[in-house]
């Protein structure tokens, strides 16, 4: 054996030892449009009846990765620009996947997580409490989301190649604050002392590359509410994390419109329960004074208590935070290409899933309050008084206060009219005063889930813990530590645990038992009572052990099938009309002849109702730039940050409506000749939908 061969072989041995050698995994990423009806439907998140869609700022997308190991074990993970995920929706996605791929995908190996944007159309959850502010179920939202999430996974599957996965982390300050800091302080001092901040500041990234080290995608987890856009926003938006994704994707898909191109970059939700992006903190809206810390209320006459920042308005705040997150992810990607802090993910792919009947759960867990092993049990779902107070990201409608542990006769009367809690429920939820006994309400169907989905996806030494709710900071830290400890006890070395929030089923919040005592919004929304978190600790520990030992667990009870009983109070589009002497697509207000950088173009069309056609994966309009005499190139679409589309009915009886399109000419804009094209569909009064189009005059954008 000659010496060079020996050197080569030892290099090979060394590199395989370090896991650097072979095609460890098959990896694929995909993305699809999931933008629901942008007008006339309420947004999901703030439960604000006034927050009805009026148009689009950015489209919303589902982003997926699929990973398979050498033995054919496969998992799929989706981050959807959505308020959260519902099981009815996941069930539909699985149904579509199985029609295409047989049993390759199923409940147990697919995780679908919502980014928690509060700016996308609702009506896709099948539980009354969550659809009530949307006026019920919206089939159009449900359909576009099912198909889009299915397509994102299908595309990731079609894109599967031999590749490698890297894990890296960085700290991102100035993006989040704790919105219930007094609740956080209820956690034991020695536990808090282990952490520098009262929110998690770590951005965790999985980078997917092919064997030539070409970047395929990057999925980032960071704990922050996607509520930079506040409850006055009426334009569809993917908010701060969605904007971060668009920025990251723009970097690696140059010359592509937003939502297009092969590289997929996602910013996924994590333990964001008590985490606000409004980093200037809560203030009284009129006086500008600090709000009361415990109740988040302002003295009479000082206005409402809500948080904002860091920008001058919510658009700028979204932009600043999105930029910070995107820069952090980009920093890791640049660093990784120089082979530094990233570590390669190695090991087999596994998954485990169990449905758990929370109200009937009996288990035991370590209770940090008493430092003993406690019996724990769940309660029937119920929301506490402080739930109605809302949060400093979106205050509630009535005069409820956070931190309420006493009830009142008037609201109890209203509550009992809907569904009365039993004495056992009242006892079970203490110290939470019950405002809505959702677990006892059955009309017209379940108000909140009783059966939850608990799931782990393991990709080598990385475990993704999919939780069916919003864990607070400390609740998430405890769960991560618990899973890591259980994994390492079972032989897992240096396991990284990522919490994927708002996944598969939505059941509001989970706080620590200590935080529960304070009964702020998050605690009032911890629906299975004071032991909710303890039950998750118990279940996930068991699931981790079983997964590490390759054991299977009982599937648990199936959530009810409710598709055929959904209530919907939303009316469809009746018909569209237009004033005499005009037509659909007629440009009612033309652009000026000329614009400069930082100016805004506004044009108005006579239009149909955008709900007639969602233009999924297409666009309601294009801003086009002239290349030469017979060629125009699309410069912006309705998914672009620089544009906005606002629709309004101008005559309800005759069905007239108008569409305003705004284009902010950013400093990066190329000078030249531009025009704006709008494509729509109108609904004819005698039935049928017909396409139309409208084009503005061309106009000039001057040199800076
Ligand atoms: C929402 O943000 C806008 C600025 O973009 C501000 O004027 C308004 O007061 C905010 N409202 C709430 C309830 O946060
Ligand atoms: C849990 O305990 C309660 C009260 O003791 C009981 O009613 C319930 O049936 C038990 N659930 C299970 C799944 O054993
Ligand atoms: C579990 O299965 C994997 C392969 O799928 C194997 O590598 C591992 O050794 C098994 N672990 C145990 C504890 O049986
Ligand atoms: C456009 O606005 C940006 C940001 O406010 C500013 O830095 C820039 O100088 C402006 N450019 C022009 C030409 O007004």
XYZ file of C-alpha atoms and ligand atoms in Angstrom:
760
model
C 0.000 0.000 0.000
C 1.566 3.264 -1.031
C 1.677 6.161 1.311
C -0.753 8.414 -0.557
C -3.361 5.665 -0.531
C -2.842 5.260 3.179
C -3.200 8.985 3.683
C -6.370 8.952 1.610
C -7.855 6.076 3.579
C -7.061 7.588 6.936
C -8.560 10.853 5.771
C -11.648 8.949 4.756
C -11.805 7.208 8.118
C -11.305 10.478 9.911
C -13.912 12.280 7.896
C -16.484 9.560 8.374
C -15.689 9.645 12.060
C -16.527 13.314 12.014
C -19.600 12.505 9.991
C -18.331 14.533 7.081
C -18.196 11.870 4.469
C -21.205 10.342 2.881
C -24.635 11.405 1.780
C -26.048 11.176 5.243
C -29.564 12.175 4.333
C -31.940 12.834 1.541
C -33.099 16.423 1.976
C -35.639 18.566 0.141
C -37.340 21.909 0.657
C -40.483 23.425 -0.835
C -42.768 26.421 -0.543
C -46.329 27.253 -1.589
C -48.785 30.133 -1.384
C -51.483 29.794 1.297
C -53.035 33.262 1.064
C -56.710 33.022 1.951
C -59.471 35.453 1.000
C -57.809 38.847 1.603
C -61.015 40.833 2.062
C -64.222 40.629 4.097
C -62.875 37.833 6.329
C -61.533 38.444 9.846
C -57.902 37.863 10.617
C -56.906 35.121 13.025
C -55.046 36.082 16.172
C -56.300 39.124 18.016
C -59.920 37.908 18.092
C -60.842 41.455 17.146
C -64.199 41.504 15.420
C -63.219 44.760 13.708
C -60.069 43.320 12.152
C -61.601 42.378 8.820
C -59.339 41.947 5.804
C -59.228 44.797 3.307
C -56.353 43.730 1.091
C -52.800 42.480 0.924
C -49.474 43.759 2.107
C -47.486 40.541 1.778
C -48.763 37.117 0.763
C -48.440 34.244 3.199
C -46.650 30.971 2.470
C -46.091 27.452 3.766
C -42.456 26.327 3.827
C -41.524 22.669 4.185
C -38.511 20.444 4.554
C -38.387 16.685 4.195
C -35.512 14.606 5.580
C -34.920 10.899 5.087
C -32.099 8.797 6.517
C -30.255 5.920 4.819
C -32.829 3.427 6.078
C -35.798 5.240 4.594
C -37.061 6.843 7.830
C -38.629 10.113 6.846
C -40.042 13.236 8.511
C -41.668 16.358 7.084
C -41.820 19.702 8.849
C -43.860 22.688 7.697
C -43.796 26.255 8.927
C -46.929 28.032 7.717
C -47.470 31.799 7.826
C -50.628 31.216 9.820
C -51.965 32.070 13.247
C -51.520 28.461 14.310
C -52.386 24.974 13.101
C -55.596 23.014 13.537
C -55.965 19.266 13.407
C -58.845 19.333 10.910
C -56.454 21.082 8.542
C -53.585 18.697 9.234
C -55.924 15.745 8.668
C -56.864 17.182 5.270
C -53.199 17.716 4.322
C -52.370 14.119 5.275
C -55.341 12.902 3.233
C -54.010 14.708 0.158
C -50.466 13.452 0.773
C -51.688 9.885 1.116
C -53.695 10.119 -2.087
C -50.396 10.969 -3.805
C -47.779 9.007 -1.820
C -49.615 6.223 -0.029
C -48.498 5.790 3.559
C -45.184 7.653 3.200
C -46.692 10.532 5.148
C -49.002 10.188 8.110
C -50.008 11.924 11.346
C -46.904 10.742 13.166
C -44.127 11.901 10.812
C -45.558 15.220 9.593
C -45.448 18.306 11.813
C -47.184 21.527 10.763
C -46.373 24.629 12.778
C -47.909 28.105 12.520
C -45.630 31.165 12.586
C -48.345 32.918 14.615
C -48.853 35.857 12.289
C -51.955 37.742 13.424
C -52.450 39.141 9.936
C -53.829 36.271 7.866
C -57.451 35.333 7.178
C -59.014 32.983 9.704
C -61.773 30.406 9.686
C -59.526 27.351 9.218
C -59.726 26.025 12.771
C -62.615 23.740 13.534
C -63.266 24.811 17.101
C -65.932 27.382 17.801
C -63.974 29.576 20.212
C -61.219 30.066 17.645
C -63.520 30.690 14.708
C -66.110 32.780 16.523
C -64.385 36.120 15.899
C -64.155 35.092 12.217
C -67.935 34.441 12.181
C -67.341 30.742 11.819
C -65.587 28.397 9.479
C -64.378 29.726 6.105
C -64.134 26.936 3.508
C -62.114 29.137 1.135
C -59.376 29.710 3.749
C -59.367 26.024 4.666
C -59.041 24.926 1.036
C -56.180 27.229 0.073
C -54.278 26.343 3.247
C -54.763 22.568 2.864
C -53.698 22.635 -0.742
C -50.760 24.998 -0.134
C -49.369 23.019 2.800
C -49.795 19.809 0.808
C -47.995 21.413 -2.142
C -45.103 22.662 0.013
C -44.502 19.081 1.228
C -44.970 17.694 -2.281
C -42.409 20.133 -3.654
C -39.955 19.278 -0.872
C -40.496 15.617 -1.739
C -39.985 16.202 -5.458
C -36.799 18.124 -4.629
C -35.228 15.391 -2.478
C -31.483 15.039 -3.144
C -28.564 13.538 -1.260
C -27.432 16.169 1.149
C -26.235 17.224 4.557
C -27.664 19.178 7.440
C -25.903 21.646 9.722
C -27.008 23.096 13.021
C -25.946 26.486 14.284
C -27.060 29.078 16.776
C -26.655 32.744 17.415
C -27.921 35.305 19.880
C -30.326 37.976 18.640
C -30.990 40.809 21.050
C -33.414 43.679 20.406
C -36.159 41.583 18.861
C -38.243 40.460 21.827
C -39.317 41.329 25.359
C -41.376 39.499 27.950
C -44.952 40.807 28.012
C -45.778 39.207 31.368
C -42.525 39.867 33.245
C -44.261 39.741 36.623
C -45.473 36.213 35.872
C -41.979 35.176 34.823
C -40.726 36.377 38.218
C -42.961 33.806 39.875
C -40.558 31.099 38.687
C -37.940 30.071 41.289
C -35.002 32.472 41.615
C -32.394 29.751 41.248
C -34.004 28.595 38.026
C -34.140 32.140 36.638
C -30.513 32.621 37.639
C -29.527 30.037 35.024
C -30.662 32.387 32.287
C -29.477 35.841 31.390
C -32.804 37.060 29.977
C -36.505 36.639 30.667
C -37.069 35.581 27.038
C -35.026 33.245 24.849
C -32.681 35.176 22.570
C -31.225 32.254 20.643
C -31.893 31.796 16.955
C -31.420 28.133 16.044
C -30.847 27.246 12.436
C -30.941 24.046 10.415
C -29.157 24.481 7.102
C -29.780 22.051 4.254
C -27.167 21.626 1.520
C -26.589 19.172 -1.294
C -23.385 17.141 -1.626
C -21.680 19.993 -3.524
C -22.490 22.232 -0.556
C -25.057 24.204 -2.554
C -27.471 25.809 -0.161
C -31.024 24.435 -0.465
C -32.741 25.963 2.520
C -32.463 27.280 6.046
C -35.080 26.869 8.790
C -34.693 29.171 11.772
C -36.486 29.020 15.109
C -36.808 32.110 17.251
C -39.287 32.790 20.033
C -41.303 35.904 19.273
C -44.950 36.711 18.703
C -45.624 37.691 15.097
C -47.518 40.741 16.326
C -45.479 43.685 15.147
C -48.529 44.478 13.033
C -51.164 45.398 15.616
C -54.884 44.770 15.750
C -55.690 47.788 13.585
C -53.975 46.182 10.584
C -56.361 45.053 7.849
C -53.905 43.970 5.181
C -52.772 40.352 4.900
C -49.258 40.095 6.280
C -46.783 37.439 7.351
C -45.520 39.974 9.942
C -41.973 40.192 11.340
C -40.940 36.549 10.909
C -42.583 36.339 7.493
C -40.758 39.443 6.351
C -37.504 37.933 7.641
C -38.200 34.894 5.452
C -38.853 37.078 2.406
C -35.582 38.943 2.984
C -33.565 35.761 3.422
C -35.130 34.205 0.343
C -34.435 37.330 -1.689
C -30.759 36.982 -0.839
C -30.527 33.466 -2.289
C -33.178 33.749 -4.998
C -31.952 36.938 -6.657
C -34.169 38.264 -9.454
C -37.121 36.231 -8.231
C -40.400 37.647 -7.037
C -41.240 37.074 -3.333
C -42.441 33.512 -2.790
C -40.633 32.212 -5.874
C -37.265 30.523 -6.333
C -35.637 27.290 -5.170
C -34.053 28.399 -1.896
C -36.451 28.193 1.031
C -35.832 30.239 4.169
C -38.209 29.987 7.105
C -38.541 31.585 10.526
C -40.560 29.231 12.674
C -42.351 29.755 15.964
C -41.089 28.434 19.262
C -41.803 29.072 22.976
C -43.229 32.521 22.285
C -46.167 32.445 24.707
C -45.096 35.440 26.808
C -42.825 36.975 24.182
C -43.684 40.269 22.484
C -41.937 41.922 19.534
C -43.105 45.349 20.684
C -39.800 46.082 22.316
C -40.431 49.674 23.364
C -42.788 48.090 25.876
C -46.305 48.869 27.014
C -47.431 52.475 27.451
C -50.759 54.203 28.023
C -51.884 55.397 24.613
C -52.993 58.904 25.644
C -50.657 59.866 28.483
C -47.622 57.899 27.334
C -47.126 56.781 30.946
C -46.221 53.274 32.034
C -49.164 50.913 32.530
C -49.706 49.024 35.757
C -47.341 46.055 35.636
C -49.628 43.486 37.226
C -52.888 44.302 35.487
C -51.632 46.031 32.303
C -54.189 48.767 32.745
C -53.994 52.530 32.584
C -55.584 55.014 34.975
C -58.868 56.541 33.765
C -58.341 59.018 30.943
C -54.834 57.823 30.102
C -55.986 55.560 27.278
C -55.368 51.918 26.481
C -52.277 49.985 27.479
C -50.403 48.552 24.539
C -46.849 48.012 23.426
C -45.181 49.050 20.195
C -41.842 49.718 18.589
C -39.079 49.819 17.635
C -40.263 51.677 14.503
C -42.295 54.861 14.149
C -45.300 52.787 13.049
C -46.164 49.095 12.848
C -44.880 48.716 9.281
C -41.478 50.063 10.216
C -41.405 47.907 13.378
C -42.144 44.813 11.307
C -39.421 45.785 8.883
C -36.772 46.472 11.516
C -37.361 43.212 13.383
C -37.621 41.190 10.184
C -34.315 42.676 9.078
C -32.656 41.827 12.412
C -33.806 38.217 12.251
C -32.865 37.854 8.620
C -29.424 39.387 9.240
C -28.824 36.935 12.081
C -29.754 33.964 9.894
C -27.677 35.306 7.058
C -24.742 35.757 9.404
C -24.903 32.069 10.303
C -25.137 31.058 6.658
C -22.156 33.187 5.677
C -20.181 31.946 8.639
C -21.076 28.367 7.825
C -19.832 28.630 4.303
C -16.468 29.392 5.919
C -16.814 26.227 8.019
C -16.841 27.655 11.512
C -19.318 27.313 14.373
C -21.816 25.062 12.624
C -21.996 21.454 13.608
C -23.070 18.731 11.231
C -26.201 16.836 12.137
C -25.637 13.084 12.102
C -27.649 10.049 13.079
C -30.880 8.372 12.189
C -34.298 9.903 11.615
C -37.092 8.934 13.975
C -40.450 10.233 15.070
C -43.051 9.539 17.692
C -46.560 10.874 18.148
C -49.351 10.477 20.636
C -52.794 11.958 21.032
C -53.515 12.746 24.655
C -56.918 13.269 26.244
C -55.937 16.170 28.486
C -59.034 16.490 30.743
C -58.795 12.796 31.581
C -55.060 12.631 31.997
C -53.731 11.130 35.192
C -49.995 11.156 35.647
C -47.206 12.123 37.929
C -44.510 14.687 37.661
C -41.902 16.555 39.597
C -43.517 19.625 41.105
C -40.980 22.436 41.462
C -43.264 24.262 43.902
C -43.326 21.460 46.456
C -40.196 19.692 45.151
C -42.067 16.419 45.214
C -43.453 13.963 42.721
C -47.061 15.000 42.342
C -50.082 13.355 40.902
C -51.233 15.561 38.079
C -54.456 15.663 36.208
C -55.981 17.804 33.530
C -59.172 19.833 33.666
C -61.958 20.302 31.146
C -60.949 23.198 28.850
C -61.811 26.621 30.259
C -60.700 30.184 29.740
C -60.137 32.476 32.705
C -61.260 36.054 33.199
C -57.902 37.532 32.224
C -58.202 35.948 28.781
C -60.752 38.633 27.951
C -58.305 41.356 28.978
C -56.159 40.504 25.971
C -52.478 41.380 26.070
C -50.296 44.414 25.658
C -49.880 43.288 22.026
C -53.636 43.512 21.547
C -55.855 44.648 24.428
C -59.327 43.132 24.822
C -62.665 44.756 24.174
C -64.177 44.914 27.671
C -62.824 46.220 30.937
C -61.145 42.965 31.942
C -57.831 43.142 33.731
C -54.910 40.778 33.512
C -54.063 39.067 36.768
C -57.717 38.586 37.678
C -58.273 35.862 40.261
C -61.733 36.928 41.384
C -64.888 36.498 39.373
C -68.026 38.630 39.131
C -71.702 37.806 39.111
C -72.584 39.526 35.863
C -69.989 37.735 33.739
C -70.644 34.459 35.524
C -74.288 34.848 34.480
C -73.271 35.304 30.845
C -70.860 32.392 31.208
C -73.463 30.060 32.659
C -75.875 31.019 29.925
C -73.401 29.576 27.397
C -72.267 26.638 29.504
C -71.906 26.383 33.237
C -68.751 24.878 34.700
C -69.243 22.137 37.283
C -68.040 22.571 40.861
C -65.282 20.138 39.954
C -64.225 22.334 37.012
C -64.100 25.398 39.256
C -61.966 23.546 41.794
C -59.790 21.998 39.107
C -58.872 25.350 37.519
C -58.149 27.258 40.739
C -56.986 29.978 41.158
C -58.337 30.707 37.678
C -61.861 32.167 37.758
C -63.631 30.603 34.787
C -65.017 33.002 32.218
C -65.794 30.425 29.533
C -66.365 26.775 30.385
C -65.450 25.799 26.845
C -65.082 22.142 27.775
C -68.736 22.031 28.805
C -70.069 23.863 25.752
C -71.168 21.489 23.034
C -73.332 23.714 20.887
C -73.013 23.625 17.942
C -69.806 21.589 18.329
C -66.601 21.523 20.424
C -65.359 24.973 21.445
C -61.800 23.967 22.245
C -59.975 20.675 21.735
C -59.760 18.126 24.536
C -57.422 15.816 22.685
C -54.004 17.235 21.895
C -51.186 16.103 19.637
C -47.743 15.552 21.179
C -44.954 14.763 18.748
C -41.200 14.480 18.442
C -39.213 14.483 15.224
C -35.618 13.351 15.570
C -33.085 14.182 12.899
C -29.842 12.728 14.133
C -28.888 14.567 17.299
C -31.570 17.218 16.845
C -35.018 16.699 18.353
C -37.919 18.898 17.310
C -40.611 18.907 19.988
C -43.931 19.813 18.404
C -46.242 21.340 20.988
C -49.940 22.035 20.333
C -50.010 25.497 21.882
C -47.971 28.517 22.914
C -45.452 27.623 25.609
C -44.113 30.545 27.611
C -40.369 31.111 27.875
C -39.799 29.142 31.079
C -42.352 26.475 30.173
C -40.343 25.912 26.989
C -36.978 25.908 28.736
C -38.154 23.269 31.194
C -39.491 21.092 28.406
C -36.270 21.377 26.402
C -34.201 20.440 29.454
C -36.486 17.533 30.243
C -36.295 16.124 26.719
C -32.544 16.637 26.533
C -32.076 14.841 29.854
C -34.333 11.977 28.803
C -32.510 11.676 25.493
C -29.085 11.681 27.076
C -30.170 9.135 29.709
C -31.082 6.937 26.741
C -27.660 7.430 25.155
C -28.268 10.564 23.076
C -25.087 12.621 23.057
C -25.284 16.404 23.007
C -28.886 16.429 21.817
C -30.213 19.777 20.623
C -33.899 20.253 21.405
C -35.962 22.712 19.386
C -39.483 23.623 20.419
C -41.822 24.027 17.464
C -44.753 26.084 18.691
C -48.414 26.082 17.659
C -48.083 22.744 15.893
C -50.722 20.280 14.654
C -53.555 21.300 17.016
C -54.212 24.610 18.736
C -55.055 24.770 22.436
C -54.053 28.343 23.399
C -51.276 28.643 26.028
C -49.158 26.669 28.441
C -47.487 28.419 31.371
C -45.468 26.983 34.246
C -47.434 26.070 37.390
C -45.867 29.098 39.124
C -46.897 31.485 36.337
C -50.372 29.980 36.455
C -50.838 31.363 39.960
C -50.522 34.942 38.663
C -53.387 34.520 36.161
C -52.248 36.946 33.546
C -53.502 36.428 29.986
C -51.250 33.473 29.198
C -52.215 31.697 32.418
C -55.923 32.423 31.953
C -55.529 30.864 28.501
C -53.843 27.719 29.825
C -56.968 25.741 29.192
C -56.378 22.424 30.918
C -55.700 23.979 34.306
C -52.680 24.379 36.619
C -51.185 20.989 35.704
C -51.213 21.560 31.944
C -47.462 22.049 31.764
C -46.737 19.187 34.143
C -48.729 16.865 31.916
C -46.686 17.887 28.877
C -43.476 17.301 30.864
C -44.727 13.850 31.765
C -45.868 12.943 28.247
C -42.832 14.289 26.416
C -40.439 12.548 28.782
C -42.210 9.275 28.129
C -42.240 9.902 24.375
C -38.531 10.779 24.348
C -37.618 7.587 26.186
C -39.787 5.475 23.922
C -38.393 7.082 20.788
C -34.798 6.657 21.920
C -35.461 2.963 22.637
C -37.278 2.490 19.325
C -40.412 1.575 21.185
C -43.842 2.351 19.868
C -46.519 4.011 21.950
C -50.255 3.727 21.921
C -51.667 6.167 19.312
C -54.135 7.616 21.810
C -57.697 8.693 21.095
C -58.423 10.375 17.749
C -59.664 13.956 17.774
C -63.279 14.141 16.624
C -64.068 14.582 12.941
C -66.108 17.761 12.632
C -65.804 18.777 8.970
C -69.465 18.090 8.264
C -70.893 20.190 11.089
C -69.025 23.445 10.586
C -70.971 26.617 11.154
C -70.362 29.555 8.868
C -71.979 32.956 9.096
C -69.887 34.464 6.343
C -71.820 35.156 3.192
C -70.248 34.518 -0.181
C -69.832 37.135 -2.894
C -73.294 37.897 -4.282
C -72.339 39.712 -7.466
C -70.145 42.528 -8.728
C -71.220 45.570 -10.669
C -69.592 48.702 -12.008
C -70.803 52.256 -12.570
C -72.179 53.136 -16.004
C -69.517 54.369 -18.462
C -66.808 52.295 -16.833
C -65.932 48.619 -16.857
C -64.080 46.184 -14.597
C -60.399 47.041 -14.793
C -61.087 50.664 -15.697
C -58.396 52.864 -14.189
C -60.343 55.400 -12.194
C -57.281 57.149 -10.906
C -54.182 57.147 -13.091
C -50.621 57.566 -11.826
C -48.796 60.910 -12.127
C -46.410 61.309 -15.051
C -43.342 61.138 -12.891
C -42.163 60.043 -9.445
C -38.979 60.224 -7.416
C -37.382 57.861 -4.904
C -39.367 57.527 -1.646
C -42.581 58.692 -3.289
C -45.675 56.512 -3.367
C -47.596 55.702 -6.517
C -51.314 55.234 -5.960
C -53.707 54.041 -8.645
C -57.362 53.021 -8.414
C -59.252 50.490 -10.497
C -62.905 49.627 -10.829
C -62.744 46.043 -9.610
C -64.529 42.869 -8.703
C -64.370 41.228 -5.293
C -60.924 39.639 -4.712
C -62.684 36.662 -3.115
C -63.852 35.612 -6.593
C -60.353 34.307 -7.303
C -57.477 34.203 -4.822
C -54.855 34.214 -7.600
C -52.970 31.595 -5.603
C -49.274 31.500 -6.630
C -50.097 34.372 -8.966
C -50.805 38.016 -8.175
C -53.649 40.514 -8.277
C -51.339 43.052 -9.852
C -47.869 43.614 -11.248
C -45.669 46.686 -11.297
C -43.891 46.367 -14.641
C -40.729 48.057 -15.878
C -40.076 48.735 -19.549
C -37.021 46.883 -20.883
C -37.364 47.850 -24.547
C -40.030 48.757 -27.128
C -41.922 45.493 -26.831
C -40.837 44.077 -23.517
C -41.933 44.825 -19.964
C -40.569 42.957 -16.988
C -42.412 42.356 -13.708
C -40.682 44.327 -10.960
C -43.119 43.824 -8.038
C -46.186 41.743 -7.225
C -48.815 41.723 -4.508
C -46.403 39.645 -2.399
C -43.787 42.434 -2.393
C -43.093 44.451 0.732
C -43.000 47.631 -1.409
C -46.614 47.298 -2.543
C -50.040 47.300 -0.918
C -53.478 46.542 -2.240
C -56.597 47.917 -0.563
C -60.111 46.993 -1.680
C -63.379 48.678 -0.817
C -67.006 48.313 -1.719
C -68.264 51.654 -2.938
C -71.885 50.605 -3.384
C -73.141 47.543 -1.555
C -76.514 47.384 -3.277
C -75.127 47.573 -6.806
C -71.995 45.591 -5.942
C -69.554 48.315 -7.006
C -66.019 48.147 -5.701
C -62.612 49.712 -6.169
C -59.079 48.534 -5.707
C -56.278 50.886 -4.689
C -52.732 49.822 -5.424
C -49.872 51.546 -3.652
C -46.225 51.260 -4.604
C -43.554 52.782 -2.357
C -40.617 53.576 -4.601
C -37.684 52.375 -2.511
C -34.161 53.779 -2.901
C -33.148 50.511 -4.650
C -35.648 51.069 -7.478
C -34.171 51.254 -10.968
C -35.109 54.457 -12.753
C -37.146 53.988 -15.925
C -40.626 53.680 -17.306
C -43.232 51.736 -15.326
C -46.888 50.731 -15.477
C -49.249 48.810 -13.200
C -51.465 45.956 -14.336
C -54.366 44.588 -12.294
C -55.925 41.195 -12.970
C -59.178 40.226 -11.345
C -62.402 38.330 -11.683
C -65.909 39.637 -11.322
C -69.044 37.735 -10.443
C -71.843 38.284 -12.918
C -75.271 38.968 -11.434
C -76.791 36.056 -13.394
C -73.979 33.719 -12.314
C -70.506 32.860 -13.477
C -67.139 34.495 -12.867
C -65.238 36.277 -15.591
C -61.660 37.555 -15.740
C -60.790 41.148 -16.465
C -57.638 43.188 -16.606
C -56.674 46.841 -16.385
C -53.482 48.660 -17.250
C -52.425 52.136 -16.194
C -50.657 54.723 -18.319
C -46.933 54.366 -18.091
C -45.023 56.704 -15.797
C -41.435 57.593 -15.096
C -39.348 56.941 -12.021
C -36.584 59.529 -11.986
C -32.973 59.054 -11.085
C -32.255 59.861 -7.434
C -51.216 50.335 15.925
O -50.140 50.939 15.253
C -50.421 52.236 14.748
C -49.157 52.743 14.055
O -48.797 51.955 12.990
C -50.813 53.164 15.869
O -51.215 54.404 15.348
C -51.960 52.566 16.671
O -52.217 53.346 17.800
C -51.626 51.159 17.129
N -52.779 50.588 17.821
C -52.721 49.616 18.733
C -53.991 49.199 19.378
O -51.664 49.067 19.030
C -58.222 9.950 35.906
O -58.693 10.154 37.207
C -60.024 10.644 37.259
C -60.354 11.017 38.700
O -59.800 10.088 39.577
C -60.965 9.617 36.660
O -62.300 10.098 36.672
C -60.540 9.329 35.225
O -61.325 8.298 34.664
C -59.074 8.928 35.163
N -58.683 8.845 33.764
C -58.032 7.819 33.243
C -57.691 7.921 31.793
O -57.715 6.863 33.898
C -32.967 2.058 17.117
O -32.982 1.880 15.703
C -31.873 2.444 15.035
C -32.042 2.215 13.557
O -33.297 2.565 13.111
C -30.570 1.837 15.533
O -29.489 2.473 14.925
C -30.486 1.984 17.052
O -29.348 1.324 17.531
C -31.716 1.440 17.726
N -31.633 1.769 19.136
C -32.046 0.949 20.099
C -31.868 1.437 21.515
O -32.526 -0.126 19.854
C -35.309 57.899 1.037
O -35.589 57.513 2.382
C -34.472 56.969 3.066
C -34.951 56.448 4.394
O -35.800 57.346 5.032
C -33.401 58.042 3.168
O -32.262 57.517 3.830
C -33.007 58.502 1.772
O -32.101 59.566 1.855
C -34.235 58.951 0.994
N -33.834 59.203 -0.388
C -34.323 60.218 -1.104
C -33.816 60.368 -2.478
O -35.169 60.982 -0.643
